[in-house]
Coordinates of C-alpha atoms in Angstrom, one line a residue:
X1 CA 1.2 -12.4 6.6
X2 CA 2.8 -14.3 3.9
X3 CA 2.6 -18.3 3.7
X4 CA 5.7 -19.8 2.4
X5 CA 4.9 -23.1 2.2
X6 CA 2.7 -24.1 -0.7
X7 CA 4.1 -23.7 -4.0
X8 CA 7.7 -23.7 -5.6
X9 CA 7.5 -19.6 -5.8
X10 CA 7.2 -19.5 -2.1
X11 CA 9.7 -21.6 -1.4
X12 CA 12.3 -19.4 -3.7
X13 CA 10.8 -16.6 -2.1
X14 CA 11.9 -17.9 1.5
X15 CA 15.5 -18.6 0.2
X16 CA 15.7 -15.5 -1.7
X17 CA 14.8 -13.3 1.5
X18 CA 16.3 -15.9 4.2
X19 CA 18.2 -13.5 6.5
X20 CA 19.9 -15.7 8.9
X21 CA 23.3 -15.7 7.6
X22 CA 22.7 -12.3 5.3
X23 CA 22.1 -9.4 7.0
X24 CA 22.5 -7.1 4.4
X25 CA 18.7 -8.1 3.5
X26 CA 17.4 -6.3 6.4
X27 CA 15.3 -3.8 4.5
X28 CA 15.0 -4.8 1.5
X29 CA 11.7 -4.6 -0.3
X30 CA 9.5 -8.0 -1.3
X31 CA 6.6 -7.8 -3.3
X32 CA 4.5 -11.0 -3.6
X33 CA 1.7 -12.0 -6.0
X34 CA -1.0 -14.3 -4.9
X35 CA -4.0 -15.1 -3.4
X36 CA -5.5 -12.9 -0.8
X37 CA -7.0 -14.8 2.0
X38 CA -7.4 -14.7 5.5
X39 CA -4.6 -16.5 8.0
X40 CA -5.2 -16.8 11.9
X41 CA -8.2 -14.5 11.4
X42 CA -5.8 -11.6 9.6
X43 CA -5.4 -10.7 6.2
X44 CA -2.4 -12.6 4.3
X45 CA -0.8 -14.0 0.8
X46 CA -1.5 -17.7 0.1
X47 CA -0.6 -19.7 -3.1
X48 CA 2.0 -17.9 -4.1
X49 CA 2.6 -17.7 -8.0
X50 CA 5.5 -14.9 -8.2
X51 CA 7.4 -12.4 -6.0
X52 CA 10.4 -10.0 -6.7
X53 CA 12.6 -8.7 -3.9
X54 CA 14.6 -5.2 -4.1
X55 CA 17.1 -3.4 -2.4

């Protein structure tokens, strides 16, 4: 689980990998760089400070 609401990376990240309107993103890769902590109980990536998404 990835939280995309925090910082300003996050909210690049959810525009950069948005795939409503641009489905050749399905299966892409996304690596994300942040602060491991747990969501809802499950393992996930809060405060995110940088990401890079690959085809």
């Amino acid at each position: 689980m990835v939280k995309l609401n925090d910082t300003d990376a996050a909210k690049s990240l959810r525009d950069a990998a948005k795939l409503e309107g641009h489905p050749e993103r399905i299966g892409m890769t996304v690596y994300v760089n942040g602060l491991k902590k747990a969501n809802y109980g499950l393992p996930g990536i809060r405060e995110i400070d940088a990401f890079k998404v690959e085809e």
